[in-house]
CSV table of C-alpha atoms in Angstrom, one decimal:
chain,number,residue,atom,x,y,z
A,1,MET,CA,-59.8,11.1,9.3
A,2,ASN,CA,-56.5,11.5,7.5
A,3,THR,CA,-54.7,12.4,10.7
A,4,GLU,CA,-51.3,11.1,9.5
A,5,LEU,CA,-51.6,12.9,6.2
A,6,TYR,CA,-52.6,16.2,7.8
A,7,LYS,CA,-49.6,15.8,10.2
A,8,ARG,CA,-47.3,15.2,7.3
A,9,ILE,CA,-48.5,18.2,5.4
A,10,GLU,CA,-48.2,20.4,8.6
A,11,THR,CA,-44.6,19.2,9.0
A,12,ALA,CA,-43.9,20.0,5.3
A,13,ALA,CA,-45.3,23.5,5.7
A,14,HIS,CA,-43.2,24.1,8.8
A,15,ASN,CA,-40.1,22.9,7.0
A,16,MET,CA,-40.9,25.1,4.0
A,17,ARG,CA,-41.2,28.1,6.2
A,18,GLU,CA,-37.9,27.4,7.9
A,19,ASN,CA,-36.2,27.0,4.5
A,20,MET,CA,-37.8,30.1,3.1
A,21,LEU,CA,-36.4,32.1,6.0
A,22,GLU,CA,-32.9,30.7,5.4
A,23,MET,CA,-33.1,31.4,1.7
A,24,THR,CA,-34.1,35.0,2.5
A,25,LEU,CA,-31.2,35.4,4.9
A,26,HIS,CA,-28.9,33.9,2.2
A,27,ALA,CA,-30.2,36.5,-0.3
A,28,GLY,CA,-28.6,39.2,1.8
A,29,ALA,CA,-29.3,42.8,1.0
A,30,SER,CA,-31.3,41.9,-2.2
A,31,GLY,CA,-33.9,40.3,0.1
A,32,ALA,CA,-36.9,38.2,-1.1
A,33,HIS,CA,-40.7,38.2,-1.3
A,34,ILE,CA,-41.0,36.5,2.0
A,35,GLY,CA,-44.4,37.8,3.2
A,36,GLY,CA,-46.5,36.3,0.4
A,37,ALA,CA,-44.4,33.1,0.5
A,38,LEU,CA,-45.2,32.6,4.1
A,39,SER,CA,-48.9,33.3,3.6
A,40,SER,CA,-49.2,30.6,0.9
A,41,ALA,CA,-47.0,27.9,2.5
A,42,ASP,CA,-49.9,25.9,3.9
A,43,ILE,CA,-51.7,25.9,0.6
A,44,VAL,CA,-48.7,24.9,-1.4
A,45,ALA,CA,-47.8,22.2,1.1
A,46,VAL,CA,-51.3,20.7,0.7
A,47,LEU,CA,-51.0,20.7,-3.1
A,48,TYR,CA,-47.5,19.2,-3.2
A,49,CYS,CA,-47.8,16.7,-0.3
A,50,GLY,CA,-51.5,15.8,-0.4
A,51,ILE,CA,-53.3,16.6,-3.7
A,52,MET,CA,-51.2,16.7,-6.8
A,53,ASP,CA,-50.3,13.6,-8.8
A,54,ARG,CA,-46.6,13.8,-10.0
A,55,PRO,CA,-46.4,17.6,-10.3
A,56,GLY,CA,-45.1,18.7,-13.6
A,57,LYS,CA,-45.5,15.2,-15.1
A,58,GLN,CA,-49.2,14.6,-14.6
A,59,ASP,CA,-50.9,17.4,-12.6
A,60,HIS,CA,-49.7,21.0,-13.2
A,61,PHE,CA,-48.8,23.7,-10.7
A,62,VAL,CA,-48.6,27.3,-12.0
A,63,LEU,CA,-47.2,29.9,-9.7
A,64,SER,CA,-48.9,33.0,-11.2
A,65,LYS,CA,-47.7,35.2,-8.3
A,66,GLY,CA,-44.2,34.4,-9.4
A,67,HIS,CA,-42.5,36.9,-7.1
A,68,CYS,CA,-43.2,34.3,-4.3
A,69,ALA,CA,-40.9,31.8,-6.0
A,70,LEU,CA,-39.6,30.9,-2.5
A,71,VAL,CA,-42.7,28.8,-1.8
A,72,GLN,CA,-42.4,26.7,-4.9
A,73,TYR,CA,-38.7,26.2,-4.5
A,74,ALA,CA,-39.2,25.1,-0.9
A,75,ALA,CA,-42.0,22.7,-2.0
A,76,LEU,CA,-39.7,21.1,-4.6
A,77,CYS,CA,-37.1,20.6,-1.9
A,78,GLU,CA,-39.6,19.2,0.6
A,79,THR,CA,-40.8,16.6,-2.0
A,80,GLY,CA,-37.3,15.6,-2.9
A,81,VAL,CA,-37.2,17.0,-6.4
A,82,ILE,CA,-34.3,19.2,-5.6
A,83,SER,CA,-31.7,19.0,-2.8
A,84,ARG,CA,-31.4,21.4,0.1
A,85,GLU,CA,-28.0,22.3,-1.2
A,86,GLU,CA,-29.5,23.3,-4.5
A,87,LEU,CA,-32.3,25.2,-2.7
A,88,MET,CA,-29.7,27.3,-0.8
A,89,THR,CA,-28.3,28.7,-4.1
A,90,PHE,CA,-31.4,30.9,-4.2
A,91,GLU,CA,-30.5,34.2,-5.9
A,92,ASP,CA,-26.9,33.2,-6.6
A,93,ASN,CA,-25.5,34.6,-9.8
A,94,GLY,CA,-25.9,32.1,-12.6
A,95,GLY,CA,-28.0,29.8,-10.4
A,96,MET,CA,-31.2,28.0,-11.3
A,97,PHE,CA,-33.3,29.6,-8.6
A,98,PRO,CA,-33.6,33.3,-9.2
A,99,ALA,CA,-36.0,35.7,-7.4
A,100,HIS,CA,-38.8,34.8,-10.0
A,101,PRO,CA,-39.1,31.3,-11.4
A,102,VAL,CA,-37.7,30.4,-14.8
A,103,MET,CA,-39.3,27.6,-16.7
A,104,HIS,CA,-37.5,24.3,-16.0
A,105,ASP,CA,-39.7,21.4,-17.1
A,106,GLU,CA,-37.5,18.8,-15.6
A,107,ILE,CA,-38.3,19.9,-12.1
A,108,GLY,CA,-41.9,20.9,-12.8
A,109,ILE,CA,-41.6,24.7,-13.2
A,110,GLU,CA,-43.7,25.1,-16.3
A,111,LEU,CA,-44.0,28.9,-16.5
A,112,SER,CA,-41.5,31.7,-16.2
A,113,SER,CA,-43.5,34.1,-14.1
A,114,GLY,CA,-43.2,37.3,-12.2
A,115,SER,CA,-45.0,39.7,-14.4
A,116,LEU,CA,-48.4,39.5,-12.8
A,117,GLY,CA,-51.6,38.3,-14.6
A,118,LEU,CA,-50.0,35.6,-16.8
A,119,GLY,CA,-50.7,32.4,-14.9
A,120,LEU,CA,-54.4,31.9,-15.2
A,121,GLY,CA,-54.4,32.2,-19.0
A,122,PHE,CA,-51.4,29.8,-19.1
A,123,GLY,CA,-53.3,27.5,-16.9
A,124,ILE,CA,-56.3,27.6,-19.3
A,125,GLY,CA,-53.9,26.4,-22.0
A,126,LEU,CA,-52.6,23.5,-19.9
A,127,ALA,CA,-56.1,22.5,-18.8
A,128,LEU,CA,-57.6,22.7,-22.3
A,129,ALA,CA,-54.8,20.5,-23.7
A,130,ASP,CA,-55.4,17.9,-21.1
A,131,LYS,CA,-59.1,17.9,-21.9
A,132,LYS,CA,-58.4,17.4,-25.6
A,133,LYS,CA,-56.0,14.6,-24.7
A,134,GLU,CA,-58.6,13.1,-22.4
A,135,THR,CA,-56.2,12.8,-19.5
A,136,GLN,CA,-57.1,12.9,-15.8
A,137,ALA,CA,-54.6,15.7,-15.1
A,138,LYS,CA,-55.6,18.8,-13.2
A,139,THR,CA,-54.1,22.3,-13.4
A,140,PHE,CA,-53.7,24.3,-10.1
A,141,VAL,CA,-53.0,28.0,-10.4
A,142,LEU,CA,-51.9,30.1,-7.4
A,143,LEU,CA,-52.9,33.7,-7.7
A,144,GLY,CA,-52.1,36.7,-5.5
A,145,ASN,CA,-54.9,38.9,-4.3
A,146,GLY,CA,-53.2,42.0,-5.6
A,147,GLU,CA,-52.6,40.2,-8.9
A,148,CYS,CA,-56.4,39.9,-9.3
A,149,ASN,CA,-56.4,43.7,-10.1
A,150,GLU,CA,-54.9,42.7,-13.5
A,151,GLY,CA,-57.3,42.8,-16.5
A,152,SER,CA,-55.7,39.7,-18.0
A,153,VAL,CA,-56.8,37.7,-15.0
A,154,TRP,CA,-60.4,38.6,-15.7
A,155,GLU,CA,-60.1,37.8,-19.4
A,156,ALA,CA,-59.1,34.3,-18.3
A,157,VAL,CA,-61.9,34.2,-15.7
A,158,MET,CA,-64.5,34.9,-18.4
A,159,GLN,CA,-63.0,32.3,-20.8
A,160,ALA,CA,-62.5,29.2,-18.6
A,161,PRO,CA,-66.2,28.5,-18.0
A,162,LYS,CA,-67.0,28.7,-21.7
A,163,LEU,CA,-64.4,25.9,-22.3
A,164,GLY,CA,-65.9,23.7,-19.6
A,165,LEU,CA,-62.5,23.4,-17.7
A,166,ASP,CA,-63.5,21.6,-14.6
A,167,ASN,CA,-59.9,20.4,-14.4
A,168,LEU,CA,-58.7,24.0,-13.8
A,169,ILE,CA,-58.4,25.0,-10.1
A,170,ALA,CA,-57.4,28.5,-9.2
A,171,ILE,CA,-56.4,29.4,-5.7
A,172,MET,CA,-56.3,33.0,-4.5
A,173,ASP,CA,-53.9,33.7,-1.7
A,174,ASN,CA,-56.0,36.3,-0.1
A,175,ASN,CA,-53.6,37.9,2.4
A,176,HIS,CA,-55.3,41.3,2.2
A,177,LEU,CA,-52.0,43.2,1.5
A,178,GLN,CA,-50.1,44.0,-1.7
A,179,LEU,CA,-46.9,46.0,-2.5
A,180,ASP,CA,-48.7,49.3,-2.2
A,181,GLY,CA,-50.6,48.6,1.0
A,182,GLU,CA,-54.0,47.3,2.0
A,183,ALA,CA,-55.6,45.5,-1.0
A,184,GLU,CA,-59.1,46.6,-0.2
A,185,LYS,CA,-58.1,50.3,-0.2
A,186,ILE,CA,-56.4,50.0,-3.6
A,187,VAL,CA,-59.0,48.0,-5.6
A,188,PRO,CA,-61.9,46.8,-3.4
A,189,GLN,CA,-62.2,43.1,-3.3
A,190,ALA,CA,-64.9,42.6,-0.6
A,191,HIS,CA,-67.1,40.7,-3.1
A,192,ILE,CA,-64.4,38.8,-5.0
A,193,ALA,CA,-66.0,35.4,-4.5
A,194,GLU,CA,-69.3,36.6,-5.9
A,195,SER,CA,-67.4,38.1,-8.9
A,196,PHE,CA,-66.0,34.7,-9.8
A,197,ARG,CA,-69.4,33.0,-9.3
A,198,SER,CA,-71.0,35.5,-11.6
A,199,PHE,CA,-68.8,34.4,-14.5
A,200,GLY,CA,-69.7,30.7,-14.0
A,201,TRP,CA,-67.0,29.4,-11.6
A,202,GLU,CA,-67.6,27.1,-8.7
A,203,VAL,CA,-66.2,29.0,-5.7
A,204,PHE,CA,-65.2,28.0,-2.2
A,205,GLU,CA,-64.0,30.2,0.6
A,206,VAL,CA,-61.6,28.6,3.2
A,207,ASN,CA,-59.1,29.5,5.9
A,208,GLY,CA,-55.9,29.1,3.9
A,209,HIS,CA,-54.0,28.1,7.1
A,210,ASP,CA,-56.4,25.3,8.0
A,211,ILE,CA,-54.6,22.4,6.4
A,212,ARG,CA,-57.6,20.1,6.9
A,213,ALA,CA,-60.0,22.6,5.4
A,214,VAL,CA,-57.8,23.3,2.4
A,215,TYR,CA,-57.2,19.6,1.7
A,216,GLU,CA,-60.8,18.5,2.1
A,217,THR,CA,-62.0,21.3,-0.2
A,218,LEU,CA,-59.5,20.4,-2.9
A,219,ALA,CA,-60.0,16.6,-2.5
A,220,GLY,CA,-63.8,17.0,-2.8
A,221,LEU,CA,-64.0,18.9,-6.1
A,222,ALA,CA,-66.4,17.5,-8.6
A,223,ALA,CA,-66.0,17.3,-12.4
A,224,ASP,CA,-69.2,19.2,-13.2
A,225,GLY,CA,-68.1,21.3,-16.2
A,226,ARG,CA,-67.2,24.4,-14.1
A,227,PRO,CA,-63.7,25.7,-13.3
A,228,LYS,CA,-63.0,26.0,-9.6
A,229,MET,CA,-61.8,29.0,-7.5
A,230,ILE,CA,-60.7,28.6,-3.9
A,231,VAL,CA,-60.5,32.0,-2.1
A,232,ALA,CA,-58.1,31.2,0.7
A,233,ASP,CA,-58.1,33.7,3.5
A,234,THR,CA,-54.5,34.1,4.8
A,235,VAL,CA,-52.1,36.3,6.8
A,236,LYS,CA,-49.2,37.9,5.1
A,237,GLY,CA,-46.0,36.8,6.9
A,238,LYS,CA,-47.8,33.9,8.6
A,239,GLY,CA,-45.8,32.3,11.4
A,240,VAL,CA,-43.4,35.1,12.2
A,241,SER,CA,-44.9,37.7,14.6
A,242,PHE,CA,-43.0,40.7,13.4
A,243,MET,CA,-43.9,40.0,9.7
A,244,GLU,CA,-47.6,39.2,10.1
A,245,ASN,CA,-49.8,41.8,8.4
A,246,GLN,CA,-46.8,44.0,7.7
A,247,VAL,CA,-46.6,45.5,4.2
A,248,LYS,CA,-42.9,46.1,4.5
A,249,TYR,CA,-42.4,42.3,4.4
A,250,HIS,CA,-43.9,42.1,1.0
A,251,HIS,CA,-40.2,42.1,0.0
A,252,ALA,CA,-37.5,42.4,2.5
A,253,GLY,CA,-34.1,41.1,3.7
A,254,LEU,CA,-33.4,39.6,7.1
A,255,THR,CA,-30.7,40.4,9.6
A,256,GLN,CA,-29.2,37.5,11.5
A,257,GLU,CA,-31.0,38.7,14.6
A,258,GLN,CA,-34.3,38.7,12.8
A,259,TYR,CA,-33.7,35.3,11.3
A,260,ASN,CA,-32.9,33.9,14.7
A,261,GLN,CA,-36.0,35.3,16.2
A,262,ALA,CA,-38.2,34.0,13.4
A,263,MET,CA,-36.7,30.5,13.6
A,264,GLU,CA,-37.2,30.5,17.4
A,265,GLU,CA,-40.9,31.4,16.9
A,266,LEU,CA,-41.4,28.6,14.4
A,267,LYS,CA,-39.7,26.1,16.6
A,268,ASN,CA,-42.1,27.0,19.5
A,269,ASP,CA,-45.2,27.2,17.3
């Protein structure tokens, strides 16, 4: 068992959640997309602290659900790529960390995202280039469940198996909510895993907050010619009781009182 590794990842995810809450408070009235950042924190912590080799230099991370930039910025801080002082310039005028990520190759942000549906196609390009160069690099693409309503996602889903991109790993942060409400009531996704399988993807379904399960699934992927899809079941706003499963925290600001309560909950978790 990788007990020490799992503990390190768990600590990283905890630190990321604390930093994301502080960044949201710092953003003031403009707020941030905190709900989906919290739901994906465990997944991104596993990637940055346990799975990826030299993110942005060897392996690639593509944040297709770019509105949740908080989680990538927090991961960059947790892994020492940026300082905490830089992190806390989030949404400052003229700063390098706006509400949606802007391409910055030096720190491993390879795609300016925010307009949904772009990341998987971009990831295909990265993975195909690495295949042609015969590198061992992998491309990880984090998708939102609501984002998977986009037709451009499914164009990419159909293309990746044809290209034999077993170095492409997509992860769906399936937190069951999106901007307009319950995802299942907007565009039904009850059979989303079967849909990916039908197009030739190897698909895994995991609890996206079970760090060990996420790590072991990602670490155990085989190079068998098929792209991979991890459908990770998560809770929007995970870790903060008044945010969990609440659509209004898709994007929201925090009062000082709310911030204090959230931090106290995390401390006692």
